[in-house]
CSV table of N, CA, C and O in Angstrom, one decimal:
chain,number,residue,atom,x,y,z
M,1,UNK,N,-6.8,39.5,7.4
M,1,UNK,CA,-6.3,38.3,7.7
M,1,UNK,C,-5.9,37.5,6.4
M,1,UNK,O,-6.6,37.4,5.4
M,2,UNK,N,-4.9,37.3,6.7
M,2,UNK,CA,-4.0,36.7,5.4
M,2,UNK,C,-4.2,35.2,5.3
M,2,UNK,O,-4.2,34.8,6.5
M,3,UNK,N,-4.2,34.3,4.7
M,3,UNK,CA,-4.3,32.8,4.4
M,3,UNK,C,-3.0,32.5,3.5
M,3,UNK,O,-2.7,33.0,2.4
M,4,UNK,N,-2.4,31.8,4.4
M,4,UNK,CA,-1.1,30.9,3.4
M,4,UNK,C,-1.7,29.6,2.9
M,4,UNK,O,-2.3,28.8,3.5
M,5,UNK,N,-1.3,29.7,1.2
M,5,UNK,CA,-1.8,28.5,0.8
M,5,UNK,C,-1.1,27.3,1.5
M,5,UNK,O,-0.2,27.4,2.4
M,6,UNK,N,-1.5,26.5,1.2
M,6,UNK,CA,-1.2,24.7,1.6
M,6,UNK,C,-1.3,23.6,0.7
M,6,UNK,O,-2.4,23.2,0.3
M,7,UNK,N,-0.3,23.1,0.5
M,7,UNK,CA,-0.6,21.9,-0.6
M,7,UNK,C,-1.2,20.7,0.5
M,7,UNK,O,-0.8,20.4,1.6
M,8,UNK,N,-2.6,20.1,-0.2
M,8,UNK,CA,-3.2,19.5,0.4
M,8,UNK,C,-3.1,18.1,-0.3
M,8,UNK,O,-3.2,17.9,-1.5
M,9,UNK,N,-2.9,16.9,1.1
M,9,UNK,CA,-2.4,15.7,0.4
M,9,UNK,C,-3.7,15.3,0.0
M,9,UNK,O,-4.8,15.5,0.6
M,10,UNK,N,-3.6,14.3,-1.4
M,10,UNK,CA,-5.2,13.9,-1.3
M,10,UNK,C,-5.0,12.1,-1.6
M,10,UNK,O,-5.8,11.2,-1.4
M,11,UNK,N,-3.9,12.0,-1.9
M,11,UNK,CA,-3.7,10.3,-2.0
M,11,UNK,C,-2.1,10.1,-1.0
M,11,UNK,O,-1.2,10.8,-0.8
M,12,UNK,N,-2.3,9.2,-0.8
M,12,UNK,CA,-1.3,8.6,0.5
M,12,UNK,C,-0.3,8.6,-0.6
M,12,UNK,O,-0.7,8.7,-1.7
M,13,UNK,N,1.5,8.4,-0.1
M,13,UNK,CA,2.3,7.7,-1.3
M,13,UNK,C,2.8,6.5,-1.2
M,13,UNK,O,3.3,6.2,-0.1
M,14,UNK,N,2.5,5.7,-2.1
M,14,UNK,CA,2.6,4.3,-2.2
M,14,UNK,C,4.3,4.0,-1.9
M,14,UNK,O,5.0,5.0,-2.0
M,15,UNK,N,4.8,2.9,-1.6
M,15,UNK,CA,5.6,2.7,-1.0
M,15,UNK,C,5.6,0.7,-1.9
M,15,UNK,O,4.7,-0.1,-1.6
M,16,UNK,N,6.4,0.4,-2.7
M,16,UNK,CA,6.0,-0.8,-3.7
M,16,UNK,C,7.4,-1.9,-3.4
M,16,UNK,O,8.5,-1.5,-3.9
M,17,UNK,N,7.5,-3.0,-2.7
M,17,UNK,CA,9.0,-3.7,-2.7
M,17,UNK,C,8.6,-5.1,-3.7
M,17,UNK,O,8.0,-6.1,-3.2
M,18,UNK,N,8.9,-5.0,-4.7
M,18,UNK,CA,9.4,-6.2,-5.5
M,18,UNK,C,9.8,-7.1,-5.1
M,18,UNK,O,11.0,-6.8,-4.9
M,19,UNK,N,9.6,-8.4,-4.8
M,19,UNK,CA,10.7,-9.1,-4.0
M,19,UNK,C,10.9,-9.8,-5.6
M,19,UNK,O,10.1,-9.5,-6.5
M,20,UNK,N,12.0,-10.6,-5.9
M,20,UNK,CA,12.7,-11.1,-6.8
M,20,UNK,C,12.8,-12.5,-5.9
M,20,UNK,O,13.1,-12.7,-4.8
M,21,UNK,N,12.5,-13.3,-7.0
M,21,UNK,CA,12.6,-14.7,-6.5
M,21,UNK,C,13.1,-15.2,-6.1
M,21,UNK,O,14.0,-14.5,-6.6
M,22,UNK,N,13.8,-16.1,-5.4
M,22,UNK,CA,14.9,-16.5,-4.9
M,22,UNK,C,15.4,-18.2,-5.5
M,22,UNK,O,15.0,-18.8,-6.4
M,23,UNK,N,16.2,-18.4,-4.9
M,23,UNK,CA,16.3,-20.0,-4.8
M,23,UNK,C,17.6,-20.8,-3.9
M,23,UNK,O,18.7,-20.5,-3.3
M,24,UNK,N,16.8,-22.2,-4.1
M,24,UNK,CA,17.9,-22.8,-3.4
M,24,UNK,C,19.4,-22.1,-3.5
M,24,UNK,O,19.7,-21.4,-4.4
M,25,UNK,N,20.4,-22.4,-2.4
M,25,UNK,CA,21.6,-22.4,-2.3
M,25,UNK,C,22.1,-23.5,-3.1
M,25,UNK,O,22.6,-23.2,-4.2
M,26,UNK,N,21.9,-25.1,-2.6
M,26,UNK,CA,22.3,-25.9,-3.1
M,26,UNK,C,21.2,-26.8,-3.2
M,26,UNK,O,20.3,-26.7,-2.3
M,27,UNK,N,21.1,-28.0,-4.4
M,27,UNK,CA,20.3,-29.0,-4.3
M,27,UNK,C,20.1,-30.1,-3.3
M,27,UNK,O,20.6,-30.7,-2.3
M,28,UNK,N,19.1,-30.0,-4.2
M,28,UNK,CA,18.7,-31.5,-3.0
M,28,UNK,C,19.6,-32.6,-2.9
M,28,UNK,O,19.4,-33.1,-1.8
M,29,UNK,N,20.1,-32.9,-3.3
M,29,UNK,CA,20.8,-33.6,-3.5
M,29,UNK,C,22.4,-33.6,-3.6
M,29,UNK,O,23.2,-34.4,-4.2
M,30,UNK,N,22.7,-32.4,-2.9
M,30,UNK,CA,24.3,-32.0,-2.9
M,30,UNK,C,24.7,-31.8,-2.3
M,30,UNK,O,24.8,-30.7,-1.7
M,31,UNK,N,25.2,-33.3,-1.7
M,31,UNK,CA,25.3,-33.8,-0.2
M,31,UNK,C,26.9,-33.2,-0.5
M,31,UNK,O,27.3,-32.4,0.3
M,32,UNK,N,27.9,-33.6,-1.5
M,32,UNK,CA,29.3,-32.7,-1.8
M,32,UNK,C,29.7,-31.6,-1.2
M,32,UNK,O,30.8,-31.5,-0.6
M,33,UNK,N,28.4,-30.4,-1.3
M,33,UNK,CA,28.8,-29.3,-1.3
M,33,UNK,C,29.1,-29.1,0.7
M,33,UNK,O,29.4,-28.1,1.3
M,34,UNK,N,29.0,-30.1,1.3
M,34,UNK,CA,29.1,-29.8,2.7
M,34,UNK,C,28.8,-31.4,3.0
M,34,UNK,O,27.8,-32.1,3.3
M,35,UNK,N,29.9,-31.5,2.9
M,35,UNK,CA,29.7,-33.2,3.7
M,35,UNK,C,29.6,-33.2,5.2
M,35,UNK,O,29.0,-34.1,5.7
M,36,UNK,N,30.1,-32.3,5.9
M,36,UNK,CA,29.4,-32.2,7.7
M,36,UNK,C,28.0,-32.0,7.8
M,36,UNK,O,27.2,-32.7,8.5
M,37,UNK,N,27.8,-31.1,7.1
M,37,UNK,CA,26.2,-31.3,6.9
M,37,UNK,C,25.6,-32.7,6.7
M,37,UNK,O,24.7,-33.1,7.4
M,38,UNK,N,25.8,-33.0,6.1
M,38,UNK,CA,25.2,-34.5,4.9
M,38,UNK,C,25.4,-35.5,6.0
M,38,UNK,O,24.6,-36.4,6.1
M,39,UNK,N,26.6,-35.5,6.9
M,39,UNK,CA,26.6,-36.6,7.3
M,39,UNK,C,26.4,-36.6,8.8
M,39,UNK,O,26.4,-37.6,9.5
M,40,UNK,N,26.2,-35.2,9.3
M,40,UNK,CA,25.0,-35.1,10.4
M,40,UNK,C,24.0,-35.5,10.4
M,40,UNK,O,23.5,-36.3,11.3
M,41,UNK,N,23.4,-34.9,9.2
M,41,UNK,CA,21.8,-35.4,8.9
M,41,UNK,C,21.8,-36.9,8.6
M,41,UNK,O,20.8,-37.6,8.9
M,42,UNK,N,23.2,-37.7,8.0
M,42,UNK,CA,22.6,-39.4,7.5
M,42,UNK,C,22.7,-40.1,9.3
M,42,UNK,O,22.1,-41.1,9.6
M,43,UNK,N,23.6,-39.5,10.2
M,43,UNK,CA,23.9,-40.3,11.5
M,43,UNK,C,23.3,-39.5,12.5
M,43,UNK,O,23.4,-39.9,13.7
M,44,UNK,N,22.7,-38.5,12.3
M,44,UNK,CA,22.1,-37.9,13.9
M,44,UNK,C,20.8,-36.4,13.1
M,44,UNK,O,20.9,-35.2,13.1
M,45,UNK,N,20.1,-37.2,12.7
M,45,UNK,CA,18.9,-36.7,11.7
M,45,UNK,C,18.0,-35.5,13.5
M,45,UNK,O,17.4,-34.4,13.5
M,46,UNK,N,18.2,-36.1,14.3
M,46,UNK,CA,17.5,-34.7,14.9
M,46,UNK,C,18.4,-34.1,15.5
M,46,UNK,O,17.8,-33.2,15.9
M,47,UNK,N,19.7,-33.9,15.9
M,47,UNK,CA,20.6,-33.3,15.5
M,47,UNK,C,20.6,-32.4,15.0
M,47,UNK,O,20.7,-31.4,15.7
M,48,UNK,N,20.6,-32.3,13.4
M,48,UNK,CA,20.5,-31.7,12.7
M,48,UNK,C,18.7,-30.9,12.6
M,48,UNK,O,18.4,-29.9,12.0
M,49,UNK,N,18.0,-31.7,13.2
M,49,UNK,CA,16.3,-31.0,13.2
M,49,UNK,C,16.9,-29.4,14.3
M,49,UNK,O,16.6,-28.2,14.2
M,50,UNK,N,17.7,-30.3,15.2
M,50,UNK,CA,17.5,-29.0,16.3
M,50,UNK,C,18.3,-27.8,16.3
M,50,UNK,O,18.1,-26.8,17.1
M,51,UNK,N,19.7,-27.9,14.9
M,51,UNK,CA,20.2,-27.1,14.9
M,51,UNK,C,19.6,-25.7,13.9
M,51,UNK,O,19.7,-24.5,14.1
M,52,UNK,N,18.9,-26.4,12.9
M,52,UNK,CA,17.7,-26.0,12.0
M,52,UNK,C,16.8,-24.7,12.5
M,52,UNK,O,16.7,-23.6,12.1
M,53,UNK,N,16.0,-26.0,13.8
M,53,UNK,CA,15.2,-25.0,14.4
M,53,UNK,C,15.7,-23.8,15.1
M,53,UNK,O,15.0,-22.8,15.0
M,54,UNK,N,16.7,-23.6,15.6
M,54,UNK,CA,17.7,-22.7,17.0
M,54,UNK,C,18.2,-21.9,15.6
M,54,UNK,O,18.2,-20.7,15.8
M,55,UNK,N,18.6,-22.3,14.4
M,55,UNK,CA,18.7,-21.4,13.7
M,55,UNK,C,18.1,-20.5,13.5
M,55,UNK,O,18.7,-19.4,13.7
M,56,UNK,N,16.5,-20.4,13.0
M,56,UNK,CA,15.4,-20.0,12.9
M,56,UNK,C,14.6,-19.8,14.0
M,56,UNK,O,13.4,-19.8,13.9
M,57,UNK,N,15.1,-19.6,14.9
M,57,UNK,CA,14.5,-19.7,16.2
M,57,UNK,C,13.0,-20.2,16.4
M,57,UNK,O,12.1,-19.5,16.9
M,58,UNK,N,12.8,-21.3,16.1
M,58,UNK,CA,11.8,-22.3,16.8
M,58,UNK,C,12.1,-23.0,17.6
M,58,UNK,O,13.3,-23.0,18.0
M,59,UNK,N,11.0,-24.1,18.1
M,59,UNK,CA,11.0,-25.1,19.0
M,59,UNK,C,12.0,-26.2,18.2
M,59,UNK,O,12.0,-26.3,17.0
M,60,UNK,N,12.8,-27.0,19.1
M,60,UNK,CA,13.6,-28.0,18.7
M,60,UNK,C,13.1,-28.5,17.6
M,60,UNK,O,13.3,-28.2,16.4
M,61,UNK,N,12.2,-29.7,18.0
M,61,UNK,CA,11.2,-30.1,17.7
M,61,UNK,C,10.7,-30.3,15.8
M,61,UNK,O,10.4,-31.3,15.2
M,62,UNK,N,10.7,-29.0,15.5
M,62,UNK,CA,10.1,-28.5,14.4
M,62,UNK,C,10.9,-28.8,12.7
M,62,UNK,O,10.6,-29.0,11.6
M,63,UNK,N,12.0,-28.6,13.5
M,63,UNK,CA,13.4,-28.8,12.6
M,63,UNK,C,13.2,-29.4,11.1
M,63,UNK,O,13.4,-29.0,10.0
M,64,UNK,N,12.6,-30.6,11.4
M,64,UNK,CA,12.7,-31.5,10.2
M,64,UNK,C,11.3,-31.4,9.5
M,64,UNK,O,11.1,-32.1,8.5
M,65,UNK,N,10.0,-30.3,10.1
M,65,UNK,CA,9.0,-30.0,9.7
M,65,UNK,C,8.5,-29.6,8.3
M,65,UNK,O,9.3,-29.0,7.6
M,66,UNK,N,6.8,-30.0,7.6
M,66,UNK,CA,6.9,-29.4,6.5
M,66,UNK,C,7.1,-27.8,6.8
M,66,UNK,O,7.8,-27.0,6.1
M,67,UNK,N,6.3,-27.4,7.7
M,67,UNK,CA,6.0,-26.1,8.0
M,67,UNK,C,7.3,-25.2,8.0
M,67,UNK,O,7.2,-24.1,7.5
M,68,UNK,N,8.3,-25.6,8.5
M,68,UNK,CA,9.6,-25.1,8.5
M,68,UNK,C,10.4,-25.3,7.0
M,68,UNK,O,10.9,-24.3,6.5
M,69,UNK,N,10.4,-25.7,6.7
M,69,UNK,CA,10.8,-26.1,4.7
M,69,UNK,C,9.9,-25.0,4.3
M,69,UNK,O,10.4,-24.2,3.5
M,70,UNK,N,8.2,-24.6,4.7
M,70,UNK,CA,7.5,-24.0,4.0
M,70,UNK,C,7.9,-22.2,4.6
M,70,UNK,O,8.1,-21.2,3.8
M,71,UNK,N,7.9,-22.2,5.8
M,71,UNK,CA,8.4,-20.6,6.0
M,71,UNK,C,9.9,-20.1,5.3
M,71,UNK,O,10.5,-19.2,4.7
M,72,UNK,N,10.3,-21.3,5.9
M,72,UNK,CA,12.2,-20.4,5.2
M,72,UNK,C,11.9,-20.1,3.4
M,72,UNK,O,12.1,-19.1,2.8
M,73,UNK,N,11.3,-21.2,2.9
M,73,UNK,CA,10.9,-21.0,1.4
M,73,UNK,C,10.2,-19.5,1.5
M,73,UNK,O,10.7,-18.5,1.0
M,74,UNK,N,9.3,-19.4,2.1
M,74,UNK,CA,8.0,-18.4,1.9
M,74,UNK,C,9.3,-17.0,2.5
M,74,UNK,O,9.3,-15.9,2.0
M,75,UNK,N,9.9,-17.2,3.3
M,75,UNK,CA,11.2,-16.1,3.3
M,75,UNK,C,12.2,-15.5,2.5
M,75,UNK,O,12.8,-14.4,2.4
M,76,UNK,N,12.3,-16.5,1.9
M,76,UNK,CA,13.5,-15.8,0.9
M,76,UNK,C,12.5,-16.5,-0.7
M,76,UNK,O,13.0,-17.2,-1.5
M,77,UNK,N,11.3,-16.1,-0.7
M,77,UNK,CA,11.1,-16.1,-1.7
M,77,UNK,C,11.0,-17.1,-2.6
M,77,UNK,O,10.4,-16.9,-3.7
M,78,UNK,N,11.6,-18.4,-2.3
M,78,UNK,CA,12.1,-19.5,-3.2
M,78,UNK,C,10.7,-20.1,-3.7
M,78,UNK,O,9.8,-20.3,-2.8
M,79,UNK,N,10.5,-20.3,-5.3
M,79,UNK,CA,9.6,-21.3,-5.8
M,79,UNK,C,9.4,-22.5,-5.2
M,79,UNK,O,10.2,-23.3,-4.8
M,80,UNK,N,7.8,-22.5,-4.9
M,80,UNK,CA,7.5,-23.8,-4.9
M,80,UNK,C,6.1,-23.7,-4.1
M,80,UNK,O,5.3,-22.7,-4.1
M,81,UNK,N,5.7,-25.1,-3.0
M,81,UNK,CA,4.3,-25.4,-3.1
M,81,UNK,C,4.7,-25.6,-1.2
M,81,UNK,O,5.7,-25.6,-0.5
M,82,UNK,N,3.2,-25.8,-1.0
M,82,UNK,CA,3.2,-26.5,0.5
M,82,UNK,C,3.2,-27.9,0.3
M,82,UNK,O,3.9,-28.6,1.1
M,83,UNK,N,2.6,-28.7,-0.8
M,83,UNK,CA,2.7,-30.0,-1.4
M,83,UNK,C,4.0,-30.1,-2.1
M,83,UNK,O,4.0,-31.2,-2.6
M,84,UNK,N,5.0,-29.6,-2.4
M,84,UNK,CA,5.8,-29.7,-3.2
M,84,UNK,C,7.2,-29.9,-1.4
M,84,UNK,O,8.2,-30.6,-1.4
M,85,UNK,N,6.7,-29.1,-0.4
M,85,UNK,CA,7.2,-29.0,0.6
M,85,UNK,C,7.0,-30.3,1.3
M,85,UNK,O,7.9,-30.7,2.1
M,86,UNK,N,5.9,-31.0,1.2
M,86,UNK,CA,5.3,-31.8,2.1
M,86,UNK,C,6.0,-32.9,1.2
M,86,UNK,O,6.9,-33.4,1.9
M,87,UNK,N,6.1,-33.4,0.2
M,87,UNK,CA,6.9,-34.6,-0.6
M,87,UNK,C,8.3,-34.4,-0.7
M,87,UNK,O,8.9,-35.1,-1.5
M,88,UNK,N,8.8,-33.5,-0.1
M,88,UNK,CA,10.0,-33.3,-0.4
M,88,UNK,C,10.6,-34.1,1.0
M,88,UNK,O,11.4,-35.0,1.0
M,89,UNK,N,9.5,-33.3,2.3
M,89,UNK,CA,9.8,-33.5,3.4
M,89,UNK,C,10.0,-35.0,3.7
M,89,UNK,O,11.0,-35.5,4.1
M,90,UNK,N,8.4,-35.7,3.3
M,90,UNK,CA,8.1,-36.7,3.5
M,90,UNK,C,8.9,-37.8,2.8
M,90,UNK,O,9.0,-38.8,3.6
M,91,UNK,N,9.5,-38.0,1.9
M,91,UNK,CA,9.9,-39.0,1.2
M,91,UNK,C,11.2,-38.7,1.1
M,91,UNK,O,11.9,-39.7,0.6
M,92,UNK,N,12.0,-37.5,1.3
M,92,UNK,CA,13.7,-37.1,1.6
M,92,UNK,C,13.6,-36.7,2.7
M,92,UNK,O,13.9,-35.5,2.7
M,93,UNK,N,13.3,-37.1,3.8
M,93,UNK,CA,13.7,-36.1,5.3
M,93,UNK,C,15.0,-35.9,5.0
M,93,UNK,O,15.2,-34.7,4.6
M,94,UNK,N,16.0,-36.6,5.2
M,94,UNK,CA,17.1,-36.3,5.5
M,94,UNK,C,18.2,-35.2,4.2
M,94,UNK,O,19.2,-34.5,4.3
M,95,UNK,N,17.4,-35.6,3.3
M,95,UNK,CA,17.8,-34.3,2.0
M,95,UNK,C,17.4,-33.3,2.4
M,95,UNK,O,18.2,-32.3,2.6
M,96,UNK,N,16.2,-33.2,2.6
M,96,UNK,CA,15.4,-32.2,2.7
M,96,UNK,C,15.9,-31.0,3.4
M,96,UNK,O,16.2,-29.8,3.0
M,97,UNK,N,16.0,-31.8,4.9
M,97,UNK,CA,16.5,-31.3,6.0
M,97,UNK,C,18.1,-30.6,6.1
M,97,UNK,O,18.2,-29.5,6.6
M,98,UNK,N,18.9,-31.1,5.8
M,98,UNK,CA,20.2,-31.2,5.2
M,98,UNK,C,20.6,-29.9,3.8
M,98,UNK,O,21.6,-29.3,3.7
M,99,UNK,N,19.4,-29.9,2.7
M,99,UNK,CA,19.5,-28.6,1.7
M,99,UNK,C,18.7,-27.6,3.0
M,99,UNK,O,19.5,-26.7,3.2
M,100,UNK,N,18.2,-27.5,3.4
M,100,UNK,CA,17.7,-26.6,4.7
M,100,UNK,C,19.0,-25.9,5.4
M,100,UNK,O,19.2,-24.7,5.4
M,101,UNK,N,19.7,-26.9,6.1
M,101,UNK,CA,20.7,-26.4,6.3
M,101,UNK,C,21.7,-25.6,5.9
M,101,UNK,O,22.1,-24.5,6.5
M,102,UNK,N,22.3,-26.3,4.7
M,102,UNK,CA,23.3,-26.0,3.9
M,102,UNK,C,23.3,-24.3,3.3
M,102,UNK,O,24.2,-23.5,3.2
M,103,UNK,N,21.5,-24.3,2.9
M,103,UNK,CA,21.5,-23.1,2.5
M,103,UNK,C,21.5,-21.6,3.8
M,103,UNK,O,21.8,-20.4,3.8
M,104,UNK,N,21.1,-22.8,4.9
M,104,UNK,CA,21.2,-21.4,6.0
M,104,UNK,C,22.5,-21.1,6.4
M,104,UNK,O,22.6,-20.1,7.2
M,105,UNK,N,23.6,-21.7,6.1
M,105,UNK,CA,24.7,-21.4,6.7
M,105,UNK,C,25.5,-20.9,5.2
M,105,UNK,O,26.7,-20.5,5.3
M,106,UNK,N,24.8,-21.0,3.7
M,106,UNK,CA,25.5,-19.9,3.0
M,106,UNK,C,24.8,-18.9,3.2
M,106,UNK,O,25.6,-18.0,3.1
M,107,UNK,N,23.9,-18.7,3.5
M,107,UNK,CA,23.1,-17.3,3.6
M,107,UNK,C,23.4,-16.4,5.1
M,107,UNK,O,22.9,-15.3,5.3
M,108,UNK,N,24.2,-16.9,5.9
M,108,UNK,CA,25.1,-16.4,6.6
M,108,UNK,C,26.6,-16.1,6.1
M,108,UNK,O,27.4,-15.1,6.3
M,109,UNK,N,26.8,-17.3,5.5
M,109,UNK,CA,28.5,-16.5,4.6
M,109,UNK,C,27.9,-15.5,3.9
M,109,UNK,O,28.7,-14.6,3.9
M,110,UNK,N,27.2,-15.2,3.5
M,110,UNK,CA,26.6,-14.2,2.4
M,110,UNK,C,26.2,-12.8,3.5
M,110,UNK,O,26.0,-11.6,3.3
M,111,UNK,N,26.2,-13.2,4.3
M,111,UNK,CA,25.0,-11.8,5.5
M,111,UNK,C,23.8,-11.7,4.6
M,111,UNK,O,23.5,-10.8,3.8
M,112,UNK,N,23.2,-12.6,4.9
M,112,UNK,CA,21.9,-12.6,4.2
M,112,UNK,C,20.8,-13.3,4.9
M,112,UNK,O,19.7,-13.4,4.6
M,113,UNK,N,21.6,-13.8,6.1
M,113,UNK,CA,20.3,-14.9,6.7
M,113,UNK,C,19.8,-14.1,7.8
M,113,UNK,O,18.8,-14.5,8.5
């Protein structure tokens, strides 16, 4: 009786994805780069919460949340804080919410969202 050798696995193979940091599309404050945007968010602020959400498929609702600022960040990677999220939110809703946007609809010109 003959035995064929066998290479025998003894460590799994690692499998390693780097993510590379990301960042905003556009600032906070670059109401310019998309004035439909900008001026959704300054005259119909949930409006713009609900198109946000339906983007990302959540609850309406959620749109203008820190939590929502904090996953799209924690998605593509972008620097920053849940407090850095929460003052952004809290004291710029309508920036906030508005660079939220702007960046999800380049990240669709891009095929990236």
């Amino acid at each position: 009786l003959a035995m064929a050798f066998q290479t025998v696995v003894t460590t799994q193979p690692q499998f390693s994805a780097v993510q590379q940091p990301g960042q905003w599309q556009t600032g906070l404050t670059d109401c310019c780069s998309d004035c439909g945007v900008c001026l959704c968010g300054t005259f119909c602020l949930l409006c713009l919460g609900c198109q946000v959400a339906g983007d990302m498929d959540e609850c309406c609702l959620c749109g203008s949340s820190v939590a929502m600022r904090t996953l799209y960040r924690t998605k593509y990677s972008i620097p920053g804080s849940i407090m850095g999220d929460f003052c952004t939110v809290w004291w710029c809703t309508p920036c906030s919410l508005c660079q939220l946007k702007r960046d999800i609809n380049r990240r669709k010109e891009l095929g990236i969202f």
